[in-house]
mmCIF file of C-alpha atoms in Angstrom:
data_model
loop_
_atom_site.group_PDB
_atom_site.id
_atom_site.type_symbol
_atom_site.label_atom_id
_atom_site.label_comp_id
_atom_site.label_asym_id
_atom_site.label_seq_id
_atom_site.Cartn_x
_atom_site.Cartn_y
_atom_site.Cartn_z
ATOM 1 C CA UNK A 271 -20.026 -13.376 6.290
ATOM 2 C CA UNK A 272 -20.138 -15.796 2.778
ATOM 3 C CA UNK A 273 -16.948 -16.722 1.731
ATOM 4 C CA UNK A 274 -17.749 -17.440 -1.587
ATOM 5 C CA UNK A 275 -16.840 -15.249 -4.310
ATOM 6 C CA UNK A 276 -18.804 -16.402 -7.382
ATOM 7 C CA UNK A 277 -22.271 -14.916 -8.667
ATOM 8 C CA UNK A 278 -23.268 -11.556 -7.924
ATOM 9 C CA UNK A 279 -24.658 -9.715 -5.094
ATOM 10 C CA UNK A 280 -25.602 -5.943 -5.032
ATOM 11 C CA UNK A 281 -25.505 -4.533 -8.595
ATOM 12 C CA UNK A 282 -22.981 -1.865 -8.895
ATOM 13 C CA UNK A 283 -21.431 -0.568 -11.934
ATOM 14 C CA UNK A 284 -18.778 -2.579 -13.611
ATOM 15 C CA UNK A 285 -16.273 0.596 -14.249
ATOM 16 C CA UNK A 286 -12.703 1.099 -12.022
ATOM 17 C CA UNK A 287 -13.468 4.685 -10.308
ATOM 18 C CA UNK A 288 -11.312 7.104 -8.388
ATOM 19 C CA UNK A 289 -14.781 7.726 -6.309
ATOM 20 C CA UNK A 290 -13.224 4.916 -4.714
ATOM 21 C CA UNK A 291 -10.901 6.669 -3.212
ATOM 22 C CA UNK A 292 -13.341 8.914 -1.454
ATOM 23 C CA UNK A 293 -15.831 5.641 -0.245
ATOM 24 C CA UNK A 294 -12.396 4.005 1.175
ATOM 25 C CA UNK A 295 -11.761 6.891 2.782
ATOM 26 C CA UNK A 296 -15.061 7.310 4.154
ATOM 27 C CA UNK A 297 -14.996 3.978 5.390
ATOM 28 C CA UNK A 298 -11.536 4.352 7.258
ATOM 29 C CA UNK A 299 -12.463 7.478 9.099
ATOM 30 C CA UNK A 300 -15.709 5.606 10.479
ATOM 31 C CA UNK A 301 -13.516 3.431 12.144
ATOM 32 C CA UNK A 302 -10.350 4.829 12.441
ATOM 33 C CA UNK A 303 -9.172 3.982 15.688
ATOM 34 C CA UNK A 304 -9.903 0.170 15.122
ATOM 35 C CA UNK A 305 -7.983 0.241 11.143
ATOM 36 C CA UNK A 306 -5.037 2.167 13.338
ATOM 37 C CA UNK A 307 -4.830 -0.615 15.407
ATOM 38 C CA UNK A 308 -4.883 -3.146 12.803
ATOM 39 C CA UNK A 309 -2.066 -1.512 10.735
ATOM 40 C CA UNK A 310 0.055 -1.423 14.319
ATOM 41 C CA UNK A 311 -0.474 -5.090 14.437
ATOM 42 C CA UNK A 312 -0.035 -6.001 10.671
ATOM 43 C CA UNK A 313 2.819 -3.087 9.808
ATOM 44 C CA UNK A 314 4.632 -1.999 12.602
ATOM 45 C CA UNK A 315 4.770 -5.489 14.858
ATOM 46 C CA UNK A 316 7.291 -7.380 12.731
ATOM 47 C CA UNK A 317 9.456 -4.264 12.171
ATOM 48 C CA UNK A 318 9.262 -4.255 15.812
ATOM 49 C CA UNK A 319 10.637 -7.995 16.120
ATOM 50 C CA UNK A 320 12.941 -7.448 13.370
ATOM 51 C CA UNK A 321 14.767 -4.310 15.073
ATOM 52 C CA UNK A 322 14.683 -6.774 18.421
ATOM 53 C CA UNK A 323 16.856 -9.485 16.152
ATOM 54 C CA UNK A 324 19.101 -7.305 14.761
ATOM 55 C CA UNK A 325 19.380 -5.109 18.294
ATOM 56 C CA UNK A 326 20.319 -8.487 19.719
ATOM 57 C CA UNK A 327 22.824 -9.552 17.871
ATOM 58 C CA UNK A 328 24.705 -6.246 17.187
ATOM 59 C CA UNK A 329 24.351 -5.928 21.091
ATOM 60 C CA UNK A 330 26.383 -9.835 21.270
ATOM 61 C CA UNK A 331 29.045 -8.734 18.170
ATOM 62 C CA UNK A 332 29.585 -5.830 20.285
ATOM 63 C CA UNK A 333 30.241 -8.068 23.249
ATOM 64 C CA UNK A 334 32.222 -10.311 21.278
ATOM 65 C CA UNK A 335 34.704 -7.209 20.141
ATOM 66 C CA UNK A 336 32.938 -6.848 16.857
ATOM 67 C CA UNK A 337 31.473 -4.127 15.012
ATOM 68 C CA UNK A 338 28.348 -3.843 16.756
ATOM 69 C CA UNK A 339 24.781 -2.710 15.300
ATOM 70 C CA UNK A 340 25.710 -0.791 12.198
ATOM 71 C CA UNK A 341 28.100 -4.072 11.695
ATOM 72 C CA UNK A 342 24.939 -6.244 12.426
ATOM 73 C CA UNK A 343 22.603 -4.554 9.743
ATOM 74 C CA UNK A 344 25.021 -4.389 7.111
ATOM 75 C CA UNK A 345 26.466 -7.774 7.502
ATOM 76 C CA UNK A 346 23.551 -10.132 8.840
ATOM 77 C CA UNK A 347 23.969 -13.845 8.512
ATOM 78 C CA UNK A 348 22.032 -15.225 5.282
ATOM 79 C CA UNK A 349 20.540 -17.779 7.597
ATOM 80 C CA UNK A 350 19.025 -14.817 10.133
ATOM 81 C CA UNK A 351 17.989 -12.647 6.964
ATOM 82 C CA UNK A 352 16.285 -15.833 5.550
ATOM 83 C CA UNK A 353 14.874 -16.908 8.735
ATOM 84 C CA UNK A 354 13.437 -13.305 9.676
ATOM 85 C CA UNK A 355 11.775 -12.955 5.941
ATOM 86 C CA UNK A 356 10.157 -16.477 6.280
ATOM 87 C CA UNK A 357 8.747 -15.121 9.904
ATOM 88 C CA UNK A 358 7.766 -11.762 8.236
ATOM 89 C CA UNK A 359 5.705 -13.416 5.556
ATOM 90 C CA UNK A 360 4.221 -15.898 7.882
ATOM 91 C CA UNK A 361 3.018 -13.126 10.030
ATOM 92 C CA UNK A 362 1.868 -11.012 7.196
ATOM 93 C CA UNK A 363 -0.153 -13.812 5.355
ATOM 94 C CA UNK A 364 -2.334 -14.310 8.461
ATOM 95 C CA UNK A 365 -2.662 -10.586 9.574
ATOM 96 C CA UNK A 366 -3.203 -9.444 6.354
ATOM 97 C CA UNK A 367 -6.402 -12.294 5.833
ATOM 98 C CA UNK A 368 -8.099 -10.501 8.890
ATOM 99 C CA UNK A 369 -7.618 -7.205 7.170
ATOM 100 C CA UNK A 370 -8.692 -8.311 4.025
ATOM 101 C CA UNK A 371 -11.933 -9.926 5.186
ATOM 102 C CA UNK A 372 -12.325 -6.905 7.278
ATOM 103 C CA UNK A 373 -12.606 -4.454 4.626
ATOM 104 C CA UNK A 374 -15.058 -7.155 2.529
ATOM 105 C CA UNK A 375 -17.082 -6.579 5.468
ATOM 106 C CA UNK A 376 -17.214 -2.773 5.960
ATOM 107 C CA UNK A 377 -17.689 -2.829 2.136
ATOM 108 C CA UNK A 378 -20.893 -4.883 2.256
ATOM 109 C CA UNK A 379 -22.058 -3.047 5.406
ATOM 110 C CA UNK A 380 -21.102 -5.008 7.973
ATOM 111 C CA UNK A 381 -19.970 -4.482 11.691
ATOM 112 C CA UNK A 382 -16.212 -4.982 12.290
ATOM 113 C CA UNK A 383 -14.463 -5.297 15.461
ATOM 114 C CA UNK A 384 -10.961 -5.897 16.874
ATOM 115 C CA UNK A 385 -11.419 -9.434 16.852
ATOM 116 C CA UNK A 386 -11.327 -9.019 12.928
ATOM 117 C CA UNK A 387 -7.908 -8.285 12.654
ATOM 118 C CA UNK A 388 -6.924 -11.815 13.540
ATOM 119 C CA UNK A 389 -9.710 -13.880 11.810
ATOM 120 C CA UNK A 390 -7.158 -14.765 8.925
ATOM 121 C CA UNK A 391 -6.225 -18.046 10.205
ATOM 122 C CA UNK A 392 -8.288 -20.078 7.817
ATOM 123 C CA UNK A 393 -7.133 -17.641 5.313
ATOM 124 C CA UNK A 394 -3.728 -18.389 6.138
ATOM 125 C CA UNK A 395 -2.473 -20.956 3.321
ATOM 126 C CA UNK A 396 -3.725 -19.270 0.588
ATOM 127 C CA UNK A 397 -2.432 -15.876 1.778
ATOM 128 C CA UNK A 398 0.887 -17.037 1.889
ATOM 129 C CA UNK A 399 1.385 -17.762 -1.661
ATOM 130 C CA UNK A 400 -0.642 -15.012 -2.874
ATOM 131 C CA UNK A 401 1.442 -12.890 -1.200
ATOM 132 C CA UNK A 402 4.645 -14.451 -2.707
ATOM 133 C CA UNK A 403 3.186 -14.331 -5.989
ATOM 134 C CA UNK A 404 2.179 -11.409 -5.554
ATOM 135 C CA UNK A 405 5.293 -9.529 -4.385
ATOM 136 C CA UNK A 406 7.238 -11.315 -7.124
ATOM 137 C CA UNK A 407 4.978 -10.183 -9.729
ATOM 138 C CA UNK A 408 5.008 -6.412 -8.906
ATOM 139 C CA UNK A 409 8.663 -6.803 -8.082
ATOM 140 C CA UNK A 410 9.663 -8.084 -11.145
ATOM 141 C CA UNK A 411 7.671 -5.673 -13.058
ATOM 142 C CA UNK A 412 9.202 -2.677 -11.405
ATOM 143 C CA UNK A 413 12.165 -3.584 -12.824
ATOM 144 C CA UNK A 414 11.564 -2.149 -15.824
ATOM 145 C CA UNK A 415 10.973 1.698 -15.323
ATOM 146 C CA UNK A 416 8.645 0.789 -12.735
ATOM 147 C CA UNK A 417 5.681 1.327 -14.753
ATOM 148 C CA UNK A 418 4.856 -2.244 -15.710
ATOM 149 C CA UNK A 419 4.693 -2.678 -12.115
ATOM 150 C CA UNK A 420 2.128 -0.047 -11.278
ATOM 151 C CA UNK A 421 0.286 -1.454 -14.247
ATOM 152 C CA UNK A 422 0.380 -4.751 -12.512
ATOM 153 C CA UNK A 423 -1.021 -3.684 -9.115
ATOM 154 C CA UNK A 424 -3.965 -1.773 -11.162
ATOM 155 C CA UNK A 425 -5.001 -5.364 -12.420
ATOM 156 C CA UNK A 426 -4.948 -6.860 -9.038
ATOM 157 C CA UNK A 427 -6.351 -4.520 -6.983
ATOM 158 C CA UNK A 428 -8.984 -7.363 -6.422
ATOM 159 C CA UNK A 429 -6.928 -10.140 -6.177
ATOM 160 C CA UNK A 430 -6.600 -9.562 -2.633
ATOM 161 C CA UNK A 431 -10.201 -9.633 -1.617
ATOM 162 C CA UNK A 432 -11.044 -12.189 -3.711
ATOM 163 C CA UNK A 433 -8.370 -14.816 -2.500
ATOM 164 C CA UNK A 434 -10.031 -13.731 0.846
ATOM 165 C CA UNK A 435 -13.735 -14.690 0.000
ATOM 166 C CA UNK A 436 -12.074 -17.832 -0.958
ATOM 167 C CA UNK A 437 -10.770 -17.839 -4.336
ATOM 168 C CA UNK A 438 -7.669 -20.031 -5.272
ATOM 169 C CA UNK A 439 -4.543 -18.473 -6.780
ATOM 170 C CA UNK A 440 -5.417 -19.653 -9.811
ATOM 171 C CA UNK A 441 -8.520 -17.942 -10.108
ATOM 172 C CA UNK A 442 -8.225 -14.798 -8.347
ATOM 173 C CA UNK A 443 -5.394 -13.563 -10.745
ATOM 174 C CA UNK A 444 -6.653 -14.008 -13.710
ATOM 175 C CA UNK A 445 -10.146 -13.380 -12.819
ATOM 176 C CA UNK A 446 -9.101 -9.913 -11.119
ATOM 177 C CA UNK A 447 -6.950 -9.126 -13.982
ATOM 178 C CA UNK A 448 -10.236 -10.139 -16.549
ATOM 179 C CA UNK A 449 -12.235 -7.654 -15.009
ATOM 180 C CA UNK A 450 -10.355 -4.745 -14.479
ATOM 181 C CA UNK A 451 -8.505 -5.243 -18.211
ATOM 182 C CA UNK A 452 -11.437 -2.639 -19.716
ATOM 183 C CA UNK A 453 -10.363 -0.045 -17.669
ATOM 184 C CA UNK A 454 -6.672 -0.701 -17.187
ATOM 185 C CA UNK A 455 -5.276 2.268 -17.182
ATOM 186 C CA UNK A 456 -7.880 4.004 -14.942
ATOM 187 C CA UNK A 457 -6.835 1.124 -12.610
ATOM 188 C CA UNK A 458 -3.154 2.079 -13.334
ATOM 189 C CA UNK A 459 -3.829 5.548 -11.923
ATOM 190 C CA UNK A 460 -5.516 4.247 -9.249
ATOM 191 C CA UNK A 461 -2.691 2.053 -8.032
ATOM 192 C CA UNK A 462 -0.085 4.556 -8.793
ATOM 193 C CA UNK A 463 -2.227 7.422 -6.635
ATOM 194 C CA UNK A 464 -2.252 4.301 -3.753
ATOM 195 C CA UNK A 465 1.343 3.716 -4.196
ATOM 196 C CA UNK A 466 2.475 7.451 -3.741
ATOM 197 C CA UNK A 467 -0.092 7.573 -0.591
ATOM 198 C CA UNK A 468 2.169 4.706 0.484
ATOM 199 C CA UNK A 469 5.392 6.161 -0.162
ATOM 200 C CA UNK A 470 4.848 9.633 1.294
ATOM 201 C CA UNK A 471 3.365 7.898 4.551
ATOM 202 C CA UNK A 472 6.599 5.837 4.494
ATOM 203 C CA UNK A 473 8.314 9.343 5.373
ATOM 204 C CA UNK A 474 7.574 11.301 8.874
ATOM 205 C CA UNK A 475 8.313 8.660 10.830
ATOM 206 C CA UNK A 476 6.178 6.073 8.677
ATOM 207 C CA UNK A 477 2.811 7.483 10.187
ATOM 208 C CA UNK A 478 0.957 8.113 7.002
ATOM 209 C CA UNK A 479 1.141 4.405 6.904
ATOM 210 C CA UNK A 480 -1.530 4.314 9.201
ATOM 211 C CA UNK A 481 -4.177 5.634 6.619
ATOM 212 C CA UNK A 482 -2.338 4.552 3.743
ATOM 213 C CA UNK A 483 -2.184 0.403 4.497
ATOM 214 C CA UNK A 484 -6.136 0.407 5.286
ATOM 215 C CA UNK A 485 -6.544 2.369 2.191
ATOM 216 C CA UNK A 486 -5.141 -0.479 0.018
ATOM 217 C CA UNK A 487 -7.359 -3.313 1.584
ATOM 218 C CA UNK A 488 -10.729 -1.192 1.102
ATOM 219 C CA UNK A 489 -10.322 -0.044 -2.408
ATOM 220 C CA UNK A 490 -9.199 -3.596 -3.352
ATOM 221 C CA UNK A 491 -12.985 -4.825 -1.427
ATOM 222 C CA UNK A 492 -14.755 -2.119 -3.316
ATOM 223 C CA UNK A 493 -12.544 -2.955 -7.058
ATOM 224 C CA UNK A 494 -14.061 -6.941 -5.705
ATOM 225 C CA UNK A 495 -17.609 -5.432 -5.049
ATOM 226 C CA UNK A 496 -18.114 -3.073 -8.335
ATOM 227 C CA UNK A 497 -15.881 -5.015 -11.011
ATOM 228 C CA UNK A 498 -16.773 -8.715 -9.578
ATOM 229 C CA UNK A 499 -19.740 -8.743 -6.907
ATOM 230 C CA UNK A 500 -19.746 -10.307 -3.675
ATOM 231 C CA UNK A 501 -22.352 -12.910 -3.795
ATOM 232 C CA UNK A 502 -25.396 -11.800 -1.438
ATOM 233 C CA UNK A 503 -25.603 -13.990 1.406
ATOM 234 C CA UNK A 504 -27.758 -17.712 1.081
ATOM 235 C CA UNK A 505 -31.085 -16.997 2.485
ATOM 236 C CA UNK A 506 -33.211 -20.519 3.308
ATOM 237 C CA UNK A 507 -36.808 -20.980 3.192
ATOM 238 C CA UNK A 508 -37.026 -21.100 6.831
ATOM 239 C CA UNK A 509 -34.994 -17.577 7.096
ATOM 240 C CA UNK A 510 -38.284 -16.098 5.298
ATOM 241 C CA UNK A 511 -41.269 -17.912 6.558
ATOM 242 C CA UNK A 512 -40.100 -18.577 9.775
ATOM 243 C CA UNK A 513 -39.598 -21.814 11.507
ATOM 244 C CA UNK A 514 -42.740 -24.651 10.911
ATOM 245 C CA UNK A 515 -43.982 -25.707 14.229
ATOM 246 C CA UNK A 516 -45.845 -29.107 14.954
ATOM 247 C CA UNK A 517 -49.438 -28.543 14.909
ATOM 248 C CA UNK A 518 -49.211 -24.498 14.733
ATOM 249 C CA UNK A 519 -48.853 -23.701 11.026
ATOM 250 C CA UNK A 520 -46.096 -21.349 9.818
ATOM 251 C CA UNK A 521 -44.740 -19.230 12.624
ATOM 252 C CA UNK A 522 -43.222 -15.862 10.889
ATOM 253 C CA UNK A 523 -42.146 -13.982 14.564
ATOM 254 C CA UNK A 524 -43.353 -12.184 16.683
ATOM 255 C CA UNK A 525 -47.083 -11.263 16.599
ATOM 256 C CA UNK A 526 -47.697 -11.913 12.886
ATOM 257 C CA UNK A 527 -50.496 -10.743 11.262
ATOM 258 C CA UNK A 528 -51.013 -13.904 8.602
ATOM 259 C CA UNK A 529 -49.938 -17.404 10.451
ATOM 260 C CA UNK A 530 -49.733 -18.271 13.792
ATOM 261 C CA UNK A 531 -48.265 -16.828 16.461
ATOM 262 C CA UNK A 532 -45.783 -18.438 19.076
ATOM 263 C CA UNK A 533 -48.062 -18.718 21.919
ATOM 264 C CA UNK A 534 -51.396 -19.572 20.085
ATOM 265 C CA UNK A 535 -53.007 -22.895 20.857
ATOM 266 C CA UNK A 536 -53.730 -25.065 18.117
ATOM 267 C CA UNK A 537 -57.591 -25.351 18.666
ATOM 268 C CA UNK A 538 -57.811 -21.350 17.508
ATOM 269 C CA UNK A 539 -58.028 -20.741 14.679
ATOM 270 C CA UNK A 540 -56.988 -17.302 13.282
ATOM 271 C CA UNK A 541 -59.988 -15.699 13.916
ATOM 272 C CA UNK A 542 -61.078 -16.722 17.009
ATOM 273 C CA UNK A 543 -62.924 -19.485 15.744
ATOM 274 C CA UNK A 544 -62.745 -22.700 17.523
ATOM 275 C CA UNK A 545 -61.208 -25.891 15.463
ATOM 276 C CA UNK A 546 -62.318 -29.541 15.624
ATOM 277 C CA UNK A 547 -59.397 -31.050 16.849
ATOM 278 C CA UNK A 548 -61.013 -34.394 16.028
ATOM 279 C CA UNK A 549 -61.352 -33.755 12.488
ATOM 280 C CA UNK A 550 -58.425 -34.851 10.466
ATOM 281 C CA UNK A 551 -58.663 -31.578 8.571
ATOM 282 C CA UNK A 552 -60.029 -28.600 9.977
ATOM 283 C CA UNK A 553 -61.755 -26.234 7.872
ATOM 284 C CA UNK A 554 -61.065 -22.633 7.201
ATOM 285 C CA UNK A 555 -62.173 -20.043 9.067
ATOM 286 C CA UNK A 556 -64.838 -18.107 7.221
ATOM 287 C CA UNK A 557 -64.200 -14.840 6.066
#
């Protein structure tokens, strides 16, 4: 797929819509078991490592005569906290580039496979500071009655897909925040319906995480693809016409009805009509 994210591809209608909701949705159940998976990996992996760490080391206090795992969670070294938050974003910055480039896929109609869910590597630079950026952003604005926060996340609900079709930081925030600014508090409600999916699926044993996390990364592809456009794909001259043979004219596939064909000799013409070879120029075959 293009990475670019500049021009415009499929016209859609420039308005923030709750029908994305429903199209996300739509998109997730399609492919459910794969966008499961891919929330295992991206979600539930590092709190997996995480619990190993802190397992670990109440399992050595305890050992040692101290106060075991309870003792281990509530007093972890500030070196082991930092250490396991630099791993956590590291992780997340490249899983979260093969889920963001595989919901700009789905959204344009693409196939998407397993294999998607680690295809962030490329990604991975600039999804590490958007996602520090990011989380400080939101996290400072919740602060303050938590509202300016939701507002936030309305106005960036395609920063994320655009920093994956390759916009910088620079560029994706303010040019995510530009086009969803008409409709800003449509976008607000919209962020704060995707925030209290989140929550709720944080409860019952974080399950409704599963839906909720692949929720986020498709309406932020379809706020890209309606408030932005992805950029249809380059198409060369040779894509159209076909590949130009030596001494055989235009060859446009298969057994084409105008140009010739991939087996026809070049002393044919296309009617049947034999051509002077020895002329520098044949003529055309009458009509």
């Amino acid at each position: 797929m293009s990475t670019g994210y500049a021009g415009a591809g499929t016209h859609h209608p420039r308005k923030v819509s709750f029908d994305w909701l429903g199209e996300a949705w739509k998109l997730f159940t399609s492919h459910a078991p794969l966008w499961i998976a891919a929330t295992i990996v991206a979600v539930y992996a590092p709190l997996c490592i995480d619990l190993f760490v802190i397992l670990a080391v109440g399992v050595s206090q305890k050992i040692a005569g101290g106060g075991g795992v309870w003792y281990a969670i509530t007093h972890m070294p500030a070196g082991l906290t930092f250490g396991l938050a630099l791993l956590n974003a590291a992780y997340s910055a490249f899983v979260y580039g093969g889920l963001a480039l595989m919901a700009l896929k789905q959204a344009q109609g693409e196939p998407v496979s397993f294999r998607d869910i680690f295809s962030g590597g490329p990604l991975f630079g600039r999804m590490l500071v958007f996602g520090v950026v990011y989380s400080l952003l939101i996290g400072a604005g919740s602060l303050f009655l938590v509202l300016p926060g939701v507002f936030l996340a309305g106005l960036l609900l395609p920063a994320i897909a655009l920093t994956a079709a390759g916009a910088s930081l620079g560029d994706a925030l303010p040019r995510s925040m530009k086009a969803m600014w008409p409709d800003r508090f449509i976008a607000m409600g919209l962020a704060f319906v995707l925030g209290t999916l989140t929550l709720i699926g944080s409860g019952f044993l974080t399950l409704g995480l599963l839906a909720a996390v692949p929720l986020w990364f498709l309406v932020s592809a379809l706020a890209y693809r309606d408030m932005i456009g992805i950029p249809a794909p380059e198409v060369s001259l040779d894509d159209i016409l076909g590949t130009v043979e030596p001494g055989r004219g235009v060859y446009l596939g298969g057994d084409a009805e105008f140009g010739y064909s991939a087996g026809q000799p070049t002393a044919q013409s296309l009617s049947g009509e034999p051509i002077d070879t020895e002329m520098g120029s044949p003529s055309p075959p009458a009509l």
